[in-house]
Short mmCIF file of C-alpha atoms in Angstrom, two decimals:
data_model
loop_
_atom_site.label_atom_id
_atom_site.label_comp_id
_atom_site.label_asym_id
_atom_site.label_seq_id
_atom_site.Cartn_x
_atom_site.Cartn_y
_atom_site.Cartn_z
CA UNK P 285 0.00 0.00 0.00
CA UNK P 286 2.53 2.33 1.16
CA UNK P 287 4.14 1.58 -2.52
CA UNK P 288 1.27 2.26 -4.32
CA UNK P 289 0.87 5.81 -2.64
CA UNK P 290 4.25 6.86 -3.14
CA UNK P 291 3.81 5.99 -6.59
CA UNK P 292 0.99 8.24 -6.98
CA UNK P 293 1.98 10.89 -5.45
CA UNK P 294 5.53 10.67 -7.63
CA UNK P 295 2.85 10.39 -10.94
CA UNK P 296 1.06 13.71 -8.87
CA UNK P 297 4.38 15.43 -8.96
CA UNK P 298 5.48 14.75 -12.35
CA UNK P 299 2.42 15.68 -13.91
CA UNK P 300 1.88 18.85 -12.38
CA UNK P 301 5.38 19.88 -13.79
CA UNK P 302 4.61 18.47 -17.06
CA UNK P 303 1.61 20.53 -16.31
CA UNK P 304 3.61 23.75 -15.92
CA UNK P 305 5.84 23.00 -19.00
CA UNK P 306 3.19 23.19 -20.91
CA UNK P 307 1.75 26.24 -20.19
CA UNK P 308 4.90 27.83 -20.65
CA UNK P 309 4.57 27.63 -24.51
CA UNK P 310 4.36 29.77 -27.23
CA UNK P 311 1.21 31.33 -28.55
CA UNK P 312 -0.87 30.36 -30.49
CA UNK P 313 -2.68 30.91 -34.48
CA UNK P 314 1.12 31.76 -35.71
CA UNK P 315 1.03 30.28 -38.70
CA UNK P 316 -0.50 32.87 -41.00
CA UNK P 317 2.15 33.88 -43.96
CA UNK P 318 3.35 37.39 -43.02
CA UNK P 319 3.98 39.70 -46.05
CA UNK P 320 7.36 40.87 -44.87
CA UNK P 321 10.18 39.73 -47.16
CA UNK P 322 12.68 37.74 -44.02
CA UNK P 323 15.32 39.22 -46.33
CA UNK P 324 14.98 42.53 -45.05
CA UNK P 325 15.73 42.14 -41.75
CA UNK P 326 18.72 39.49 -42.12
CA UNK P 327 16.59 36.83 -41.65
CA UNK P 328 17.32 33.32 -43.12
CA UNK P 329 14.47 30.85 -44.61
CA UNK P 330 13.77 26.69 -44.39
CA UNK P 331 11.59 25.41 -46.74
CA UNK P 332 10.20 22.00 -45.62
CA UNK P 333 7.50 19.64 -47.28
CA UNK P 334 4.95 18.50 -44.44
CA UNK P 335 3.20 15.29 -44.44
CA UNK P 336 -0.09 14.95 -41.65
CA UNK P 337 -2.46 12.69 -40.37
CA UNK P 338 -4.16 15.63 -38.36
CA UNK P 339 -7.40 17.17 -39.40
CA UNK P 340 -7.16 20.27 -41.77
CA UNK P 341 -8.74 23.65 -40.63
CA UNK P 342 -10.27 26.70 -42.35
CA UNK P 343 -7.94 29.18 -40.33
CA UNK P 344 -5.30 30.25 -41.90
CA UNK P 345 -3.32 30.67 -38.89
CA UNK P 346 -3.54 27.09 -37.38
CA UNK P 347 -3.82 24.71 -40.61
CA UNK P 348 -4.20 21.81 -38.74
CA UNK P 349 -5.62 20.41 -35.63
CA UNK P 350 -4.86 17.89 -33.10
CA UNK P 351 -8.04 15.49 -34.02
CA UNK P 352 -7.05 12.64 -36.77
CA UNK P 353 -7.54 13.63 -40.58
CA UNK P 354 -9.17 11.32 -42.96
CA UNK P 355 -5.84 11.23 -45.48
CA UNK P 356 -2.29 11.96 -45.78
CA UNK P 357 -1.88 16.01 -46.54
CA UNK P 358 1.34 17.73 -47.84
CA UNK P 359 1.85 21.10 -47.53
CA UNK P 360 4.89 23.49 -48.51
CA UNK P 361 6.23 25.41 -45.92
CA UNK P 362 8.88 28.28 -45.69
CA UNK P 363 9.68 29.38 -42.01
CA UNK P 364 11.57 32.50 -41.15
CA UNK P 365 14.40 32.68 -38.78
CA UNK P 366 15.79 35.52 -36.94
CA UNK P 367 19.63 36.57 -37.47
CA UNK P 368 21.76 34.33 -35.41
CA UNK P 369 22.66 37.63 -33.72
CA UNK P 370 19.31 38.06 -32.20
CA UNK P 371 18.78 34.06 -30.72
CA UNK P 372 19.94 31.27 -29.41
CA UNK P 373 21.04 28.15 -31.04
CA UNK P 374 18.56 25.73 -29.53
CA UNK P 375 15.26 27.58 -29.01
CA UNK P 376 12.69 28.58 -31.15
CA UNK P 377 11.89 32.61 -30.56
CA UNK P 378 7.81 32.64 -30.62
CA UNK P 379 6.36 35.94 -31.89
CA UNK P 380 5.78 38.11 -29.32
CA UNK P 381 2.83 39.33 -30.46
CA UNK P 382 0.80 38.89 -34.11
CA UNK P 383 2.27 39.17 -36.75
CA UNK P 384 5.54 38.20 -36.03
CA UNK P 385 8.45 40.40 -36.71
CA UNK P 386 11.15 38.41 -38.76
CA UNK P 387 13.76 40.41 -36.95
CA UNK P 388 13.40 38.38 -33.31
CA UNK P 389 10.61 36.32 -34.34
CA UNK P 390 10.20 32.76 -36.02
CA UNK P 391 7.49 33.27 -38.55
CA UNK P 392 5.60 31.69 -41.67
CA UNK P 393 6.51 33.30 -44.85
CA UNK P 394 4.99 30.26 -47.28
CA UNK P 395 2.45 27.67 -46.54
CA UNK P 396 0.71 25.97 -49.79
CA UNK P 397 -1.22 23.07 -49.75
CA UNK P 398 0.16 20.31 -52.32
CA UNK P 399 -0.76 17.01 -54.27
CA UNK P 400 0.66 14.22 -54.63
CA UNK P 401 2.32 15.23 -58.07
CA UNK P 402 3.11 18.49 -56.41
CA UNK P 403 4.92 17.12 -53.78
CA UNK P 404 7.57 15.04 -56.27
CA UNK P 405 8.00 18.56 -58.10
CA UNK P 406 8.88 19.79 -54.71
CA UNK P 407 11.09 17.00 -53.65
CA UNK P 408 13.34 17.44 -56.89
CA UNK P 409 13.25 21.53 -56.90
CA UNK P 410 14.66 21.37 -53.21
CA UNK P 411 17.03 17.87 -52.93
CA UNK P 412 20.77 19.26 -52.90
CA UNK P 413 23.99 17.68 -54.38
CA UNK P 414 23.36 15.04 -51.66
CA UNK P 415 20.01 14.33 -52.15
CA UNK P 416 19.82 13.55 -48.58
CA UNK P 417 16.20 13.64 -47.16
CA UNK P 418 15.69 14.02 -43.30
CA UNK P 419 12.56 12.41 -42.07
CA UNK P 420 11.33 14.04 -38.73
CA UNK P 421 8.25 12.63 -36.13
CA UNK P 422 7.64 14.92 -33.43
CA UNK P 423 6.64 13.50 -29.95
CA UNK P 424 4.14 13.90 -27.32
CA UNK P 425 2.10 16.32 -26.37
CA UNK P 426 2.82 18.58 -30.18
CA UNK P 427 0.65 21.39 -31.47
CA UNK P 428 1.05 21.56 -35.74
CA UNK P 429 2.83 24.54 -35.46
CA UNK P 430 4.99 23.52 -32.50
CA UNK P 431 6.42 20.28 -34.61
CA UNK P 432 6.98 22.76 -37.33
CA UNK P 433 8.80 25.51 -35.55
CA UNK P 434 10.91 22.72 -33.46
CA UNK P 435 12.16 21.27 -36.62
CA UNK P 436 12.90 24.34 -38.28
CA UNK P 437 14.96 25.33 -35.65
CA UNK P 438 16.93 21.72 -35.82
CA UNK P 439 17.46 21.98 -39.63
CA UNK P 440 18.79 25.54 -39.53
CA UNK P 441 20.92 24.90 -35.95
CA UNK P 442 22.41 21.73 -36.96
CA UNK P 443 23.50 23.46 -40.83
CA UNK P 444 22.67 19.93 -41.87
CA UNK P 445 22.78 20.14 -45.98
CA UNK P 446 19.57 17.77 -46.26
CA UNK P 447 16.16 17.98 -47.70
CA UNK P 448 13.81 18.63 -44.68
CA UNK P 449 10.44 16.62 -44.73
CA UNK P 450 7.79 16.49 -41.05
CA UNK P 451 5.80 13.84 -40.38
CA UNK P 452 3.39 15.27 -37.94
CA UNK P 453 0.86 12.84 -36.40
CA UNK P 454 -2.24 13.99 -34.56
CA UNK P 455 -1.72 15.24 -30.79
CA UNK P 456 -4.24 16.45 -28.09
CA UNK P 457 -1.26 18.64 -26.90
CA UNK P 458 -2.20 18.02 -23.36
CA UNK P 459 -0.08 16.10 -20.75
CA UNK P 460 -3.74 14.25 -20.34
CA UNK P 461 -4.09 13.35 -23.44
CA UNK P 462 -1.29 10.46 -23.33
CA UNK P 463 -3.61 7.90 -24.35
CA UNK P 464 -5.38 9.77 -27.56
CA UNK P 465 -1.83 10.61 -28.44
CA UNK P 466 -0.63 6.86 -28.20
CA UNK P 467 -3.82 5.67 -30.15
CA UNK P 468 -2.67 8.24 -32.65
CA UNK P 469 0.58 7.05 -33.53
CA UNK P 470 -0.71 3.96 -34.23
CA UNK P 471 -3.42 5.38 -36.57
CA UNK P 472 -0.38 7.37 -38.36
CA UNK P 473 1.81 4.16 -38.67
CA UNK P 474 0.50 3.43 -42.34
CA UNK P 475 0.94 6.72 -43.47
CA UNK P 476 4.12 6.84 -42.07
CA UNK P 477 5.73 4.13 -44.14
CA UNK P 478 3.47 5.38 -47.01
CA UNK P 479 6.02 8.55 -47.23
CA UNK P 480 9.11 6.48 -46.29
CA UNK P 481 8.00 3.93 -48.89
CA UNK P 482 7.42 7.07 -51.36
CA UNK P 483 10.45 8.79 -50.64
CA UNK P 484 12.38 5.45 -50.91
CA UNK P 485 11.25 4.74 -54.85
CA UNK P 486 11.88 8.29 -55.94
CA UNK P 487 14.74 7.52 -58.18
CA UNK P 488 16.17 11.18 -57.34
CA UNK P 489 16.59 10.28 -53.92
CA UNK P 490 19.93 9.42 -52.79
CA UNK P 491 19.22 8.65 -49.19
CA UNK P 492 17.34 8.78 -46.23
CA UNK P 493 17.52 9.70 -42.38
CA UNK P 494 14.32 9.50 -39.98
CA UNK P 495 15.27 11.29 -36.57
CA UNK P 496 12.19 10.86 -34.24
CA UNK P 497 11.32 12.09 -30.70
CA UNK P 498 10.03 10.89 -27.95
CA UNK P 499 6.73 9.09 -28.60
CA UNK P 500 6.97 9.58 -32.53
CA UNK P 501 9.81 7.00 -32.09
CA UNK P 502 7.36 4.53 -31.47
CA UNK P 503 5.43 5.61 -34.84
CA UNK P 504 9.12 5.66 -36.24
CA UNK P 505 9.73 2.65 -35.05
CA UNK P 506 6.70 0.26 -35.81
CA UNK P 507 6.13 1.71 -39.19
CA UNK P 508 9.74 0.44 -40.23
CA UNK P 509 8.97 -2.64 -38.18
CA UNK P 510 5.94 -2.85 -40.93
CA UNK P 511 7.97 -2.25 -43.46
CA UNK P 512 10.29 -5.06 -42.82
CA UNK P 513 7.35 -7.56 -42.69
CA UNK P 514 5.32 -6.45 -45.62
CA UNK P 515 8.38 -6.34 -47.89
CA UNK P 516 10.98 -8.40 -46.48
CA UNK P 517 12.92 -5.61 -45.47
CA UNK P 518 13.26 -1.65 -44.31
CA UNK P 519 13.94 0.21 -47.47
CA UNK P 520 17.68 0.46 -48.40
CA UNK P 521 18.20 4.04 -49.12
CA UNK P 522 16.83 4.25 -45.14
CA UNK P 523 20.92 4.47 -43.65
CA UNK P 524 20.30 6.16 -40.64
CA UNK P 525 17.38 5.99 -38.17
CA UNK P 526 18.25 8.38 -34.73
CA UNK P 527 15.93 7.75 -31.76
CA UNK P 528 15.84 10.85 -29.37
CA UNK P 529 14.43 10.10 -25.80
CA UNK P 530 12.72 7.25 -27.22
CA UNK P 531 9.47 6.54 -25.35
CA UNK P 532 9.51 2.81 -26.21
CA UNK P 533 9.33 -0.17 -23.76
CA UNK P 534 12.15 -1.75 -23.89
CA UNK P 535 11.23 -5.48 -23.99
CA UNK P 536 9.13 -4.39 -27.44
CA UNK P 537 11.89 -2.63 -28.33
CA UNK P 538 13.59 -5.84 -28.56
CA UNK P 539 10.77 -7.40 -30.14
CA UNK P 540 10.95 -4.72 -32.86
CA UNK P 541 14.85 -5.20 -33.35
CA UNK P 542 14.22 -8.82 -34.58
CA UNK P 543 11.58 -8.21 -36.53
CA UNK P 544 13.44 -5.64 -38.82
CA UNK P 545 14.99 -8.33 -40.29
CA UNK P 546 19.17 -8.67 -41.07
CA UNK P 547 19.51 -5.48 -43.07
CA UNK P 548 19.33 -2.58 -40.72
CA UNK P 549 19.96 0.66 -40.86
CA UNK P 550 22.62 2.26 -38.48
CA UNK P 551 20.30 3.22 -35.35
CA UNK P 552 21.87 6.16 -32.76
CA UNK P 553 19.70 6.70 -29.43
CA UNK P 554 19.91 9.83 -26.95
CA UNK P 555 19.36 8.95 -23.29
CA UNK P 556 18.71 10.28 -20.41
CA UNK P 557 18.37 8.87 -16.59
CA UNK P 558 17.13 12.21 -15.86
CA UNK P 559 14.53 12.79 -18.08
CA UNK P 560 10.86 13.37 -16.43
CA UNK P 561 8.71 13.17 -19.05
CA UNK P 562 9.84 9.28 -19.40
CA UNK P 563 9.19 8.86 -15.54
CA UNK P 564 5.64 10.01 -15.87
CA UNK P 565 5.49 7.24 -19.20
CA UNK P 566 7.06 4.40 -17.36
CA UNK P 567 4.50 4.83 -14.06
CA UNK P 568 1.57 5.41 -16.97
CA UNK P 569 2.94 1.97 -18.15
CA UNK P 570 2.75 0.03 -15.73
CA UNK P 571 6.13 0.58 -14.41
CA UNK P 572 8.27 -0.95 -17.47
CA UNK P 573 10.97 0.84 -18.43
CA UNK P 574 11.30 2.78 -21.33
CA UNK P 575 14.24 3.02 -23.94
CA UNK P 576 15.17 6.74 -23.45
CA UNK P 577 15.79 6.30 -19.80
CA UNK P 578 18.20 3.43 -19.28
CA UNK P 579 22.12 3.89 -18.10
CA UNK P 580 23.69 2.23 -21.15
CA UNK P 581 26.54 1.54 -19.08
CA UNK P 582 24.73 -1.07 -17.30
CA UNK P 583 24.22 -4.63 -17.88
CA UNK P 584 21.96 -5.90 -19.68
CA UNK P 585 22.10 -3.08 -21.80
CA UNK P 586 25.58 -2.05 -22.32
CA UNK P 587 25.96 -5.71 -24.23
CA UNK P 588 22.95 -5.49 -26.00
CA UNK P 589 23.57 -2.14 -27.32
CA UNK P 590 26.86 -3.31 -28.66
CA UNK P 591 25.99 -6.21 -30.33
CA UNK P 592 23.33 -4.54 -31.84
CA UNK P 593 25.86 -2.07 -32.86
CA UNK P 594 23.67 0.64 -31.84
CA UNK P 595 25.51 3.96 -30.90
CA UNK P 596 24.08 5.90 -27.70
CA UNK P 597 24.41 8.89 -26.83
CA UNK P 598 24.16 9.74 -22.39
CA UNK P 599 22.32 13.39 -21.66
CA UNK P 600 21.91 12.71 -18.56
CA UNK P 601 22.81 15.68 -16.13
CA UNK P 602 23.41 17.75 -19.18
CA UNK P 603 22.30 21.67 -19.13
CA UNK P 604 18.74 21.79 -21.14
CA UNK P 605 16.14 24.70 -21.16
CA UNK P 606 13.54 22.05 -20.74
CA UNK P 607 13.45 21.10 -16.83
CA UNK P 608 11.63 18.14 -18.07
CA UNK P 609 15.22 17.26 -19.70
CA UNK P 610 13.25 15.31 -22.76
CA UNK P 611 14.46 17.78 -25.58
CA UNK P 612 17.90 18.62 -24.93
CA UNK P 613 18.91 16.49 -28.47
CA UNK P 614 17.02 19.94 -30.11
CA UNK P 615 18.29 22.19 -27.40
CA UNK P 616 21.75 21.34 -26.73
CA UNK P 617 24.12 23.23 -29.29
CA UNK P 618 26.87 20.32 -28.93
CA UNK P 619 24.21 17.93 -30.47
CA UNK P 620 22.44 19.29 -32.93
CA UNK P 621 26.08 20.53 -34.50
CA UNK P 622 26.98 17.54 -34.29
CA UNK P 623 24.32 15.78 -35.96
CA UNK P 624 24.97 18.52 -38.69
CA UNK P 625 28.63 18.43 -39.02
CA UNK P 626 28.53 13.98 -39.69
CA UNK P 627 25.66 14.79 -42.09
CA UNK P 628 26.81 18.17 -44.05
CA UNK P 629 30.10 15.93 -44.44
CA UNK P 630 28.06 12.95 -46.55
CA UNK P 631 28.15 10.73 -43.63
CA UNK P 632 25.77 9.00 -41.23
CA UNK P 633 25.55 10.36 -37.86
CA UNK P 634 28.87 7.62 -36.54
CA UNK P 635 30.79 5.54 -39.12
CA UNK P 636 32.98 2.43 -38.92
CA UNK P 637 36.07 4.57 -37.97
CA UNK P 638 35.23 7.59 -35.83
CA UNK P 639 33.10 6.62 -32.89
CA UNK P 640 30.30 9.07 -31.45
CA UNK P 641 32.31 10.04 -28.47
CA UNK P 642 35.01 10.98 -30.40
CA UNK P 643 32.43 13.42 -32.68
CA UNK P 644 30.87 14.89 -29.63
CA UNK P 645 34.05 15.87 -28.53
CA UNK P 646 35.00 17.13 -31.07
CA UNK P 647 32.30 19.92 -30.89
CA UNK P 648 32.35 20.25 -27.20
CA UNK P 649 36.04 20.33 -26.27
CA UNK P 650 37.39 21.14 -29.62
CA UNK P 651 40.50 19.42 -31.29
CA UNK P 652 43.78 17.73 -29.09
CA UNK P 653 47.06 17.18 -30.31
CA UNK P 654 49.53 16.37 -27.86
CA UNK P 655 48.89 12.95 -26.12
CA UNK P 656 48.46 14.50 -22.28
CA UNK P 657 46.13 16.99 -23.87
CA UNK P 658 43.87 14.05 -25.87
CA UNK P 659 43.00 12.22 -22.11
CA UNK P 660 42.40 15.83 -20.65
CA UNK P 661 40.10 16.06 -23.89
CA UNK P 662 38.91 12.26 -23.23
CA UNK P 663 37.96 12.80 -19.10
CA UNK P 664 35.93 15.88 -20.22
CA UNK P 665 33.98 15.19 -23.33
CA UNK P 666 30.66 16.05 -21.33
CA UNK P 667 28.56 13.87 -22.71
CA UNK P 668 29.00 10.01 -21.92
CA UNK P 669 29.25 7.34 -24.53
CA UNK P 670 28.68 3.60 -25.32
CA UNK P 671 29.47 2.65 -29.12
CA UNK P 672 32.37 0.05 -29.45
CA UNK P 673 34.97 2.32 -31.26
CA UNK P 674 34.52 5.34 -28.71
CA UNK P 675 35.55 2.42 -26.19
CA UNK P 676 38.21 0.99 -27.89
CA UNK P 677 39.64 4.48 -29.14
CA UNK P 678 39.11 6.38 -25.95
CA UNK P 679 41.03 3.36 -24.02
CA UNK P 680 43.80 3.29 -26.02
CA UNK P 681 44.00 7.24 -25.56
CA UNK P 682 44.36 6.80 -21.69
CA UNK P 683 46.79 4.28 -21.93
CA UNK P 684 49.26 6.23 -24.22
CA UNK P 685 48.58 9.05 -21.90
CA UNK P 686 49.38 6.90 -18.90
CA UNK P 687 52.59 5.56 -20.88
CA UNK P 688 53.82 9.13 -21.79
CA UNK P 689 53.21 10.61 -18.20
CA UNK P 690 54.86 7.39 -16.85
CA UNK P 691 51.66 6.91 -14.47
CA UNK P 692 49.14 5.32 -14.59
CA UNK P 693 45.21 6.55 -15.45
CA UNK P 694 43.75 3.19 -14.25
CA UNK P 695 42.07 4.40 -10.95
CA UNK P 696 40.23 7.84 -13.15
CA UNK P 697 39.57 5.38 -16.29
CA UNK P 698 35.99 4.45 -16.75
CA UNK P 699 35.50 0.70 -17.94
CA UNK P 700 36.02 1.61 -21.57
CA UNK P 701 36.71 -2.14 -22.90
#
């Protein structure tokens, strides 16, 4: 009994800040096109295709709603953002008031409703030399215009030189709507791998990323799970698939893993021990534990993450602007330059010879060159690691450190092997 009520009142707790999170947002009807050229004021553009389960509206300045839509729509979008010299890499900057001033404001400059056929023209008038397309799924608890704004922000933070696409599913945007919102993934997963499938044949494609959030990586996650058992396999131009706070369980998650089949793409997860939006899902759940929250440095995890060869990335502890700590992969400026830098550079997020840890610090510490200066670099990358190459790079790094110093490292190392 005593259990059971300190549950609750832990559930009580976490809700009520979820609670005040959300009613710390941005306002809302932003999304009417202002007539202001973003030029003008120094003001740089992204210009994303959006694909929606959610209901369509009359007003102009909400587009969609949170209720479920009968069919897939596509809509063009352009979305102004300020000068960097007037934000913050990591947040969005809601107008202030209506309409938004492109000087300090995000704002909509373009939105266009599209067909089918319109969408390919769009797809080939905006792929780049790398004809890299970035698939993202927004997570819990999403207005329309909050998915779009958040993404915008990643796309134009991260410099990543990809073709930016939004899957938006249909969300209450209420911390008491968990249930609607978990019902509505799973009426979005067909559509899902309808775009992934589309995206996939278009011959002027070169390649694909999907980076979901939070409970879109379930959506993410089952409607490439679908794929693999309707056609034998997840698409192959699908490389990179990069789970952010995942709000899976894990034992499906496992589940899921063998069902994709023996041609996967590379997956990457963020993590957090910390994060208290995951707390709230794993009491909602019946107390299982959820993907985004484990401590991949412990067992059973730490194996099964590397033979799975699946990178992770730990948050935990790290400095976020959400005190729910469940967005600092869009937040932090160490990650999403870092998930720009591996993709402007024609690579997947890790590769076969630099390990994740080694990228992150990268960013975050900047470059080493003398050997005592690399394990200084090695102790203080602030964000922990678990791929196999980070381990076996970053060990060797305190050992010739250890060697050159003539002392040993052994009692600081972490378990690295």
């Amino acid at each position: 009994m005593q259990t059971i009520r300190h549950s609750a009142t832990r559930l009580s707790a976490l809700f009520s800040l979820m609670v005040l999170a959300g009613c710390a947002g941005g306002p809302e009807g932003v999304l009417a096109p202002i007539s202001a050229n973003p030029a003008d004021y120094g003001a740089t553009k992204v210009d994303m295709l959006v694909a929606t389960t959610r209901e369509a509206v009359e007003d102009p300045a909400f587009l969609f709603s949170g209720e479920r839509g009968p069919d897939l729509s596509l809509t063009d979008m352009e979305i102004s953002i300020p000068p960097d010299n007037r934000r913050r890499i990591g947040e969005v900057q809601w107008p202030r008031r209506l309409p938004a001033n492109p000087a300090t404001d995000f704002a909509i400059v373009k939105a266009d409703r599209l067909s089918i056929e319109q969408s390919r023209g769009w797809m080939h008038e905006n792929l780049g030399p790398s004809r890299h397309v970035m698939v993202f799924v927004h997570g819990f608890n999403n207005r329309f215009e909050d998915s779009v704004y958040r993404y915008a922000q990643i796309v134009h933070d991260s410099r990543s030189q990809v073709t930016p696409v939004l899957f938006t599913w249909p969300s209450r945007a209420s911390v008491f709507g968990y249930n609607y919102d978990k019902e509505s993934t799973n009426f979005s997963r067909d559509s899902l791998e309808q775009l992934m499938k589309a995206l996939s044949n278009d011959r002027y494609v070169g390649e694909i990323t999907i980076m979901a959030h939070s409970m879109g990586t379930w959506l993410a996650v089952e409607a490439l799970r679908q794929m693999a058992i309707r056609d034998g396999r997840i698409a192959p131009k699908i490389k990179n698939v990069i789970l952010a706070s995942p709000d899976i369980d894990i034992d499906v998650f496992r589940k899921q893993w063998i069902q994709f089949g023996a041609y996967r793409p590379k997956f990457t997860v963020f993590v957090s021990t910390d994060d208290k939006a995951l707390a709230v899902s794993r009491i909602i759940s019946g107390n299982r534990g959820r993907l985004g929250a484990v401590n991949p440095a412990e067992e059973p995890y730490r194996t099964e993450f590397e033979l799975a060869g699946i990178d992770v990335y730990d948050l935990t502890g790290q400095g976020s602007a959400d005190f729910l700590n469940h967005s600092r992969f869009a937040q932090s400026p160490q990650v999403v330059q870092l998930i720009g830098q591996r993709l402007v550079n024609g690579q997947t997020v890790t590769d076969s010879r630099v390990g994740v840890g080694e990228a992150i610090g990268a960013v975050a510490v900047g470059a080493t060159q003398a050997v005592g200066q690399t394990a200084s670099a090695a102790i203080s990358v602030p964000i922990a690691v678990v791929d196999p190459t980070t381990r076996r790079n970053l060990g060797d790094q305190f050992d010739a450190a250890a060697q050159a110093t003539g002392g040993t490292l052994e009692a600081a190392r972490p378990d690295l092997r």
